[in-house]
Short mmCIF file of C-alpha atoms in Angstrom, two decimals:
data_model
loop_
_atom_site.label_atom_id
_atom_site.label_comp_id
_atom_site.label_asym_id
_atom_site.label_seq_id
_atom_site.Cartn_x
_atom_site.Cartn_y
_atom_site.Cartn_z
CA MET A 1 0.09 -0.11 0.23
CA SER A 2 1.12 3.26 -0.84
CA SER A 3 1.55 6.34 1.55
CA ASN A 4 -1.21 7.76 -0.91
CA ASP A 5 -3.65 4.94 0.40
CA HIS A 6 -3.71 5.43 3.89
CA PRO A 7 -6.68 8.08 5.05
CA LYS A 8 -5.40 11.58 5.95
CA THR A 9 -5.79 12.90 9.54
CA ILE A 10 -7.28 15.99 10.14
CA ALA A 11 -5.74 18.61 12.86
CA LYS A 12 -8.02 19.33 15.37
CA GLU A 13 -5.79 21.94 17.69
CA ALA A 14 -7.92 25.06 18.65
CA SER A 15 -6.28 28.52 18.18
CA PHE A 16 -6.31 30.06 21.68
CA GLY A 17 -5.99 33.72 19.90
CA TYR A 18 -8.75 32.43 17.71
CA ASP A 19 -11.10 30.18 19.54
CA ARG A 20 -15.01 29.42 18.76
CA LYS A 21 -15.91 32.52 20.90
CA THR A 22 -13.48 34.83 18.48
CA ILE A 23 -14.38 33.84 15.30
CA ASP A 24 -17.98 34.13 15.96
CA TYR A 25 -17.35 37.54 17.34
CA ILE A 26 -15.96 38.23 13.86
CA ARG A 27 -18.25 36.43 11.95
CA ASN A 28 -20.86 38.43 13.25
CA ALA A 29 -19.41 41.80 13.18
CA ALA A 30 -18.47 41.25 9.14
CA ALA A 31 -22.00 40.03 8.74
CA HIS A 32 -23.63 43.21 10.65
CA GLY A 33 -21.26 45.77 10.77
CA LEU A 34 -22.43 46.64 14.64
CA TYR A 35 -21.14 45.96 18.04
CA GLU A 36 -23.15 43.94 20.27
CA ILE A 37 -25.44 45.49 23.22
CA ARG A 38 -26.28 43.87 26.26
CA GLY A 39 -27.36 44.04 30.03
CA MET A 40 -25.55 42.59 33.11
CA GLY A 41 -21.54 42.31 33.68
CA ALA A 42 -18.53 40.85 32.87
CA LYS A 43 -18.85 37.38 31.86
CA ARG A 44 -14.85 36.87 31.93
CA ALA A 45 -12.89 35.77 34.91
CA LEU A 46 -11.46 38.44 36.46
CA PRO A 47 -9.76 38.50 40.44
CA ASN A 48 -12.19 39.01 42.88
CA PHE A 49 -13.29 38.47 46.89
CA ASP A 50 -12.79 34.82 46.44
CA ASP A 51 -9.47 34.94 46.13
CA LEU A 52 -8.83 36.26 49.56
CA VAL A 53 -9.64 34.14 52.78
CA PHE A 54 -10.12 35.97 56.29
CA LEU A 55 -7.45 34.36 59.29
CA GLY A 56 -10.12 33.58 61.84
CA ALA A 57 -9.04 34.00 65.66
CA SER A 58 -7.58 30.84 67.56
CA LEU A 59 -4.98 31.29 70.10
CA SER A 60 -3.45 34.60 68.87
CA ARG A 61 -6.80 36.23 68.47
CA TYR A 62 -9.67 36.11 70.90
CA PRO A 63 -13.23 35.31 68.97
CA LEU A 64 -16.88 36.23 70.11
CA GLU A 65 -19.40 34.00 71.20
CA GLY A 66 -21.89 33.68 68.47
CA TYR A 67 -24.80 34.16 70.50
CA ARG A 68 -24.18 35.80 73.71
CA GLU A 69 -21.67 38.68 72.32
CA LYS A 70 -23.34 41.23 69.63
CA CYS A 71 -21.91 42.39 67.00
CA SER A 72 -22.77 45.70 65.49
CA THR A 73 -23.73 47.00 61.80
CA LYS A 74 -25.04 49.93 62.42
CA THR A 75 -23.50 52.43 59.49
CA VAL A 76 -23.58 56.04 59.09
CA LEU A 77 -22.69 57.73 55.69
CA GLY A 78 -22.50 61.19 55.04
CA THR A 79 -20.87 62.94 58.26
CA ARG A 80 -18.34 65.04 56.93
CA PHE A 81 -21.01 68.44 55.66
CA ALA A 82 -24.07 66.93 55.90
CA THR A 83 -26.29 68.02 59.01
CA LYS A 84 -28.50 65.22 58.31
CA PRO A 85 -26.52 62.31 57.66
CA ILE A 86 -28.04 58.83 56.86
CA GLU A 87 -28.15 56.01 59.32
CA LEU A 88 -28.10 52.46 58.33
CA ASP A 89 -28.82 49.69 60.42
CA ILE A 90 -26.75 47.44 57.78
CA PRO A 91 -23.85 48.04 55.65
CA ILE A 92 -25.17 46.39 52.73
CA THR A 93 -27.10 49.01 50.31
CA ILE A 94 -29.21 48.91 46.85
CA ALA A 95 -27.27 50.04 44.15
CA GLY A 96 -28.70 52.59 41.64
CA MET A 97 -31.31 51.47 38.96
CA SER A 98 -33.55 53.33 36.88
CA PHE A 99 -37.11 53.16 36.50
CA GLY A 100 -37.25 52.42 32.83
CA SER A 101 -34.72 49.51 33.02
CA LEU A 102 -36.88 48.01 35.89
CA SER A 103 -40.04 47.79 36.21
CA ALA A 104 -42.11 49.89 38.27
CA ASN A 105 -43.03 46.52 40.60
CA VAL A 106 -39.38 46.00 40.65
CA LYS A 107 -38.77 49.50 42.40
CA GLU A 108 -41.47 49.36 44.77
CA ALA A 109 -40.27 45.84 46.00
CA LEU A 110 -36.50 47.23 46.06
CA GLY A 111 -37.88 49.83 48.56
CA ARG A 112 -39.66 47.81 50.54
CA ALA A 113 -37.09 45.20 51.49
CA ALA A 114 -34.51 47.74 51.89
CA SER A 115 -37.21 49.56 54.08
CA GLU A 116 -37.66 46.49 56.01
CA VAL A 117 -33.67 45.47 56.82
CA GLY A 118 -32.87 49.26 57.75
CA THR A 119 -30.67 50.22 54.52
CA SER A 120 -31.18 52.56 51.14
CA THR A 121 -31.97 52.15 47.81
CA THR A 122 -31.21 54.58 44.88
CA THR A 123 -33.21 55.65 42.25
CA GLY A 124 -31.16 55.27 39.44
CA ASP A 125 -31.55 57.16 35.87
CA GLY A 126 -34.73 58.97 34.38
CA GLY A 127 -36.15 60.19 37.97
CA MET A 128 -38.15 59.21 40.89
CA THR A 129 -41.05 56.97 40.91
CA GLN A 130 -43.79 57.68 43.54
CA GLU A 131 -44.31 54.00 44.20
CA GLU A 132 -40.52 54.16 45.11
CA ARG A 133 -40.06 56.85 47.11
CA GLN A 134 -43.37 55.84 49.13
CA SER A 135 -42.13 52.51 49.84
CA SER A 136 -38.36 53.36 50.73
CA LYS A 137 -37.26 55.01 54.22
CA THR A 138 -33.94 55.61 52.98
CA LEU A 139 -33.79 56.79 49.16
CA VAL A 140 -31.00 58.20 47.26
CA TYR A 141 -31.45 60.66 44.54
CA GLN A 142 -29.26 59.85 41.74
CA CYS A 143 -27.99 63.03 39.08
CA LEU A 144 -26.50 61.49 36.02
CA PRO A 145 -24.82 63.37 33.00
CA SER A 146 -28.37 62.91 30.65
CA ARG A 147 -30.08 64.81 33.71
CA TYR A 148 -33.62 62.84 32.47
CA GLY A 149 -36.27 63.35 34.90
CA PHE A 150 -34.33 64.97 37.11
CA ASN A 151 -36.33 67.07 39.33
CA PRO A 152 -35.15 69.94 42.07
CA ASP A 153 -38.64 69.32 44.30
CA ASP A 154 -37.39 65.49 43.97
CA VAL A 155 -34.06 66.24 45.02
CA ARG A 156 -35.69 67.72 48.30
CA ARG A 157 -37.76 64.76 48.93
CA ALA A 158 -34.79 62.46 48.54
CA ASP A 159 -32.47 61.67 51.89
CA ALA A 160 -29.06 61.57 50.14
CA ILE A 161 -28.21 62.84 46.59
CA GLU A 162 -26.06 61.04 44.51
CA MET A 163 -23.75 62.95 41.29
CA VAL A 164 -22.70 60.19 39.30
CA ILE A 165 -19.41 60.58 37.17
CA GLY A 166 -19.36 56.66 35.54
CA GLN A 167 -20.58 53.39 36.61
CA GLY A 168 -18.26 50.06 36.82
CA ALA A 169 -19.88 48.74 33.48
CA LYS A 170 -18.98 51.46 31.17
CA PRO A 171 -16.81 53.92 32.83
CA GLY A 172 -16.07 57.04 30.10
CA GLY A 173 -19.57 55.63 28.21
CA GLY A 174 -22.98 57.15 28.61
CA GLY A 175 -26.08 55.21 29.50
CA MET A 176 -28.61 53.74 27.18
CA LEU A 177 -32.40 52.29 27.38
CA LEU A 178 -33.27 51.01 24.10
CA GLY A 179 -36.60 52.19 22.40
CA GLN A 180 -38.57 49.08 23.49
CA LYS A 181 -38.38 49.71 26.71
CA VAL A 182 -39.23 53.71 26.78
CA SER A 183 -42.70 53.40 27.63
CA PRO A 184 -45.12 56.74 27.64
CA ARG A 185 -45.16 56.71 31.20
CA VAL A 186 -40.86 56.32 30.98
CA ALA A 187 -40.42 58.93 28.03
CA ALA A 188 -43.13 61.30 30.06
CA MET A 189 -40.54 61.39 33.55
CA ARG A 190 -37.73 61.66 30.76
CA THR A 191 -39.63 64.42 28.33
CA LEU A 192 -38.01 62.01 25.27
CA PRO A 193 -39.89 60.39 23.13
CA ALA A 194 -41.86 57.44 23.63
CA GLY A 195 -40.35 54.00 21.83
CA ILE A 196 -36.98 55.75 21.00
CA ASP A 197 -33.71 54.81 21.65
CA GLN A 198 -32.83 57.11 24.34
CA ARG A 199 -29.11 57.62 24.95
CA SER A 200 -27.01 60.02 27.79
CA ALA A 201 -24.05 61.48 27.82
CA CYS A 202 -20.96 60.50 28.72
CA ARG A 203 -20.16 63.20 30.85
CA HIS A 204 -22.10 66.05 32.27
CA PRO A 205 -23.04 69.04 30.36
CA ASP A 206 -22.12 71.77 32.90
CA TRP A 207 -18.88 70.98 34.14
CA THR A 208 -15.43 69.41 32.25
CA GLY A 209 -13.62 69.14 35.53
CA PRO A 210 -13.51 68.88 39.52
CA ASP A 211 -13.23 72.56 39.72
CA ASP A 212 -17.08 72.35 38.08
CA LEU A 213 -17.85 69.38 40.31
CA ALA A 214 -17.47 71.57 43.40
CA ILE A 215 -19.89 74.44 42.47
CA LYS A 216 -22.53 71.64 41.08
CA ILE A 217 -22.20 69.98 44.72
CA HIS A 218 -22.64 73.57 46.33
CA GLU A 219 -25.64 73.87 44.39
CA MET A 220 -26.93 70.63 45.32
CA ARG A 221 -25.98 71.72 49.11
CA GLU A 222 -28.08 74.84 48.80
CA LEU A 223 -30.80 73.33 47.43
CA THR A 224 -31.18 70.82 50.43
CA ASP A 225 -30.22 73.23 52.82
CA TRP A 226 -26.94 71.32 53.57
CA GLU A 227 -28.99 68.91 55.00
CA LYS A 228 -28.23 65.73 52.77
CA PRO A 229 -25.29 64.26 52.09
CA ILE A 230 -23.51 64.19 48.82
CA TYR A 231 -22.33 61.03 47.05
CA VAL A 232 -19.96 60.89 44.41
CA LYS A 233 -20.37 57.68 42.01
CA VAL A 234 -16.89 56.97 39.97
CA GLY A 235 -15.89 53.94 37.59
CA ALA A 236 -13.43 52.22 38.61
CA THR A 237 -10.41 53.37 36.19
CA ARG A 238 -7.87 55.99 37.61
CA THR A 239 -9.15 55.32 41.23
CA PHE A 240 -6.55 56.84 42.97
CA ASN A 241 -6.82 60.27 41.54
CA ASP A 242 -10.46 60.52 41.03
CA VAL A 243 -11.33 59.29 44.60
CA LYS A 244 -8.81 62.34 45.52
CA LEU A 245 -10.61 64.44 42.80
CA ALA A 246 -13.75 63.83 44.40
CA VAL A 247 -12.90 64.52 48.33
CA HIS A 248 -11.68 68.29 46.84
CA SER A 249 -14.77 68.84 45.15
CA GLY A 250 -16.13 68.32 48.41
CA ALA A 251 -18.18 64.76 48.55
CA ASP A 252 -19.24 63.61 51.89
CA VAL A 253 -19.13 59.56 50.64
CA VAL A 254 -17.39 58.51 47.49
CA VAL A 255 -18.88 55.37 45.73
CA VAL A 256 -16.56 53.54 43.52
CA ASP A 257 -17.94 51.00 41.43
CA GLY A 258 -15.70 48.09 39.75
CA MET A 259 -15.54 46.56 36.36
CA GLN A 260 -17.60 43.61 37.68
CA GLY A 261 -20.68 46.07 38.04
CA GLY A 262 -23.54 45.51 36.01
CA THR A 263 -25.75 47.42 33.43
CA ALA A 264 -29.20 47.36 32.00
CA ALA A 265 -27.58 47.86 28.42
CA THR A 266 -24.15 49.00 26.95
CA GLN A 267 -21.74 47.59 24.38
CA THR A 268 -20.14 44.20 25.51
CA CYS A 269 -16.54 45.99 24.65
CA PHE A 270 -17.05 48.06 27.65
CA ILE A 271 -18.47 45.74 29.42
CA GLU A 272 -15.41 43.28 29.39
CA HIS A 273 -12.66 45.38 28.59
CA VAL A 274 -13.05 48.63 30.04
CA GLY A 275 -12.17 49.49 33.73
CA ILE A 276 -10.48 47.46 36.57
CA PRO A 277 -11.37 45.09 39.11
CA THR A 278 -13.35 45.90 42.09
CA LEU A 279 -10.52 43.99 44.48
CA ALA A 280 -7.87 46.53 42.86
CA ALA A 281 -10.03 49.79 42.69
CA VAL A 282 -11.00 49.66 46.89
CA ARG A 283 -7.67 49.36 47.63
CA GLN A 284 -6.60 52.36 45.64
CA ALA A 285 -9.84 54.35 46.71
CA VAL A 286 -8.65 53.37 50.44
CA ASP A 287 -5.05 54.72 50.04
CA ALA A 288 -6.53 57.93 48.38
CA LEU A 289 -8.87 58.76 51.35
CA GLU A 290 -5.50 57.93 53.35
CA ASP A 291 -3.53 59.79 51.71
CA LEU A 292 -5.55 63.23 52.19
CA ASN A 293 -6.51 61.64 55.84
CA MET A 294 -9.89 61.74 55.35
CA LYS A 295 -10.30 57.79 55.86
CA GLY A 296 -13.09 58.17 58.14
CA LYS A 297 -14.37 61.67 57.53
CA VAL A 298 -15.40 60.73 54.02
CA GLN A 299 -17.32 57.35 53.49
CA LEU A 300 -16.53 55.05 50.96
CA ILE A 301 -19.18 52.62 49.27
CA VAL A 302 -17.60 49.86 47.04
CA SER A 303 -19.86 48.05 44.58
CA GLY A 304 -19.33 45.72 41.45
CA GLY A 305 -19.42 42.06 41.76
CA ILE A 306 -20.74 41.93 45.55
CA ARG A 307 -22.43 38.85 45.69
CA THR A 308 -22.14 37.21 49.25
CA GLY A 309 -21.53 37.82 52.99
CA PRO A 310 -17.86 36.57 52.75
CA ASP A 311 -17.63 39.90 49.85
CA VAL A 312 -19.32 42.08 51.93
CA ALA A 313 -16.81 41.06 54.99
CA LYS A 314 -13.71 41.51 52.54
CA ALA A 315 -14.37 45.10 51.18
CA LEU A 316 -15.08 46.35 54.53
CA ALA A 317 -11.86 45.06 55.98
CA MET A 318 -9.75 46.70 52.97
CA GLY A 319 -11.35 49.90 54.14
CA ALA A 320 -14.87 50.59 52.68
CA ASP A 321 -17.55 51.60 54.83
CA ALA A 322 -20.69 50.05 53.09
CA VAL A 323 -21.07 47.86 49.74
CA SER A 324 -23.70 48.55 47.04
CA ILE A 325 -25.36 46.02 45.16
CA GLY A 326 -27.27 45.69 41.83
CA GLN A 327 -26.68 42.06 40.12
CA GLY A 328 -27.08 40.18 43.21
CA VAL A 329 -30.32 42.36 44.18
CA LEU A 330 -31.93 41.42 40.40
CA ILE A 331 -31.20 37.44 40.96
CA ALA A 332 -32.73 37.57 44.37
CA LEU A 333 -35.81 38.73 43.07
CA GLY A 334 -35.91 35.94 40.20
CA CYS A 335 -33.48 37.28 37.48
CA ASN A 336 -32.34 33.96 35.26
CA HIS A 337 -34.66 31.89 37.49
CA ASP A 338 -36.57 29.10 35.44
CA SER A 339 -39.94 29.99 36.48
CA TYR A 340 -41.83 33.17 37.64
CA TYR A 341 -44.50 33.11 40.95
CA GLN A 342 -47.87 34.51 39.52
CA ASN A 343 -51.54 34.24 40.45
CA GLY A 344 -50.44 31.65 43.38
CA ALA A 345 -48.48 29.48 41.17
CA HIS A 346 -45.20 28.97 40.17
CA HIS A 347 -45.22 28.70 35.81
CA ASP A 348 -42.32 27.76 33.40
CA ALA A 349 -40.72 30.91 31.65
CA THR A 350 -38.13 28.50 29.86
CA ALA A 351 -40.26 28.87 26.44
CA ASP A 352 -39.62 33.04 26.69
CA TYR A 353 -35.84 32.50 27.60
CA ALA A 354 -35.38 30.53 24.26
CA ALA A 355 -37.62 32.79 22.38
CA LEU A 356 -35.21 35.16 23.44
CA GLY A 357 -32.12 32.78 22.28
CA THR A 358 -30.94 31.80 25.65
CA ALA A 359 -31.46 29.80 28.55
CA PRO A 360 -32.15 30.08 32.42
CA GLY A 361 -29.04 31.07 33.87
CA TYR A 362 -27.46 32.15 31.07
CA CYS A 363 -29.87 35.51 29.99
CA HIS A 364 -28.05 39.07 29.76
CA HIS A 365 -31.11 40.41 27.74
CA CYS A 366 -32.34 42.86 30.16
CA HIS A 367 -31.98 45.99 26.68
CA THR A 368 -34.66 43.99 25.10
CA GLY A 369 -37.30 44.77 27.86
CA LYS A 370 -38.67 41.05 27.11
CA CYS A 371 -37.68 40.01 30.50
CA PRO A 372 -39.09 36.37 31.41
CA VAL A 373 -39.56 37.01 34.99
CA GLY A 374 -40.93 40.51 34.47
CA ILE A 375 -38.19 42.70 36.28
CA THR A 376 -35.63 44.52 33.63
CA THR A 377 -39.26 45.47 31.19
CA GLN A 378 -41.85 47.80 30.66
CA ASP A 379 -44.29 45.65 29.05
CA ALA A 380 -47.95 45.87 30.66
CA MET A 381 -48.18 41.82 30.77
CA LEU A 382 -44.63 40.79 32.03
CA GLU A 383 -44.17 42.73 34.78
CA GLN A 384 -46.63 41.46 36.70
CA ARG A 385 -44.86 38.40 36.64
CA LEU A 386 -43.22 39.81 39.63
CA THR A 387 -45.48 41.41 42.45
CA PRO A 388 -43.86 43.75 45.09
CA GLU A 389 -44.95 41.76 48.01
CA ILE A 390 -43.24 38.13 46.92
CA GLY A 391 -40.02 40.41 45.66
CA ALA A 392 -39.80 42.34 48.54
CA ARG A 393 -39.93 38.95 50.39
CA HIS A 394 -37.06 37.52 48.56
CA LEU A 395 -34.81 40.18 48.80
CA LYS A 396 -35.68 40.89 52.44
CA ASN A 397 -34.30 37.13 53.08
CA TYR A 398 -31.38 37.83 50.85
CA LEU A 399 -30.14 41.02 52.25
CA LYS A 400 -30.58 39.21 55.94
CA THR A 401 -28.55 36.74 54.84
CA LEU A 402 -25.63 38.36 53.82
CA ASN A 403 -25.53 40.57 56.71
CA MET A 404 -25.89 37.20 59.13
CA GLU A 405 -22.61 35.97 57.27
CA LEU A 406 -21.04 39.60 57.40
CA THR A 407 -21.27 39.37 61.44
CA THR A 408 -20.42 35.59 61.29
CA ILE A 409 -16.84 36.21 59.95
CA ALA A 410 -16.73 39.25 62.02
CA ARG A 411 -17.34 37.59 65.20
CA ALA A 412 -14.75 34.64 64.40
CA CYS A 413 -12.16 37.64 63.79
CA GLY A 414 -12.95 38.43 67.10
CA LYS A 415 -14.64 42.05 66.25
CA GLN A 416 -17.75 43.47 68.12
CA ASN A 417 -18.40 45.71 65.25
CA VAL A 418 -18.04 44.66 61.51
CA HIS A 419 -16.28 48.29 60.76
CA HIS A 420 -13.20 46.74 63.05
CA LEU A 421 -12.42 44.23 60.44
CA GLU A 422 -9.01 45.36 58.59
CA ARG A 423 -6.84 44.40 55.84
CA GLU A 424 -4.50 42.63 58.85
CA ASP A 425 -7.54 39.94 59.04
CA LEU A 426 -6.90 39.11 55.20
CA VAL A 427 -4.27 36.99 53.54
CA ALA A 428 -4.45 36.16 49.59
CA LEU A 429 -4.76 32.95 47.53
CA THR A 430 -2.83 34.12 44.81
CA LEU A 431 -0.47 36.55 43.41
CA GLU A 432 -2.43 38.83 41.27
CA ALA A 433 -4.79 39.34 44.37
CA ALA A 434 -2.24 39.77 46.60
CA ALA A 435 -0.96 42.51 44.84
CA MET A 436 -4.33 44.35 43.99
CA ALA A 437 -5.63 43.66 47.32
CA ARG A 438 -1.96 44.49 48.93
CA VAL A 439 -2.02 41.98 51.95
CA PRO A 440 0.23 38.75 52.35
CA LEU A 441 0.09 35.38 50.61
CA ALA A 442 -1.23 33.18 52.39
CA GLY A 443 1.17 31.35 54.46
CA THR A 444 3.89 34.35 53.79
CA ASN A 445 4.27 37.38 54.93
CA TRP A 446 5.43 38.73 51.34
CA ILE A 447 3.18 41.57 49.50
CA PRO A 448 4.02 41.35 45.97
CA GLY A 449 5.48 44.48 44.63
CA VAL A 450 5.78 45.79 48.27
CA SER A 451 7.80 43.42 50.93
CA GLY A 452 10.77 41.50 49.54
CA PHE A 453 11.14 37.64 49.40
#
């Protein structure tokens, strides 16, 4: 038999640089000439709080007894200039998510749950709904570059104001609300046409730098008689300098949103390739506050990929005063669940996911307005799939669980107050996390880039 008679072997070695995902991206771009827009947050693997562990007490540290000794979770935000700082029962807040992105039922559920556990919720873009204000004991009013729905009377009705410079999912980019979610009510609140894509600017129209921000913050203080705390929210990029400038501009509270933060809709290239992980951002933010001798005077809220009680505890140990959660909140409400609860029964939603070209657990189609479980929608039928009572109960359970886990860890580290957790309580499991968080690699005293070998 000659060599030509042997069947040929076909090489099946995959390309690392051109894997199936990359090839599909190129083919879609070539076919349509458009970038992808989607919701939720980054899907790529990033260093996160799972790469840190706590050093619990044993002989060299004395733990608190779990049931007899109390561990305080009281959190006060806005102590620098505001005459009425916010007092919360827990250091876990609900991030800004707009009416438009979310249904009115969901916004009411957020307010109910937050009020029951003693924390705050946040308006998001597009203004304040009556359902949200009535259900929320403590409500933070966001002022975004779009100024959609901005109402000075509602600012006065809020408990704090958050000046949004950027989001972790899209720092340097503006907001999006596609036309299928711009209902007549949403459009009326934003003074824009119904059914038309709404894109907001990537920066505020009346300032070009921190001096202008200082003027705007002063205007907000005069509008609220210096009572309400002023937050400044930045997407995590040049975090050290951004936090310093926010403090110089007069912020009471700085919110730093890492790149694991979610969004209702933006370009996938933003979500996956712009910004830095929350783990790196929180350390840089704390460094900036300490460099200005403002740690404890200006409070720090960390957001972007906070999912569990241990995540909360690690953020506080690294120097945050509180955390803010968005995607975890939506999942607690039923996002990506295979069914929804309506009229006293569970209903299968898998066919509705399939119609979107996805499946439960994989959905990132918030931008379509066709949410199978009634969360990220303005459709009159779909939004009824989540009732405020049911949603609030699930979210309350989630927030309570996070807080119980937080206090359990704090007690194990010998802390009578969750705000006494410190970086010394942490070690890292990877070189990347050790360098970003600036804590020792587990089992060593070595901090990459800081201490010698």
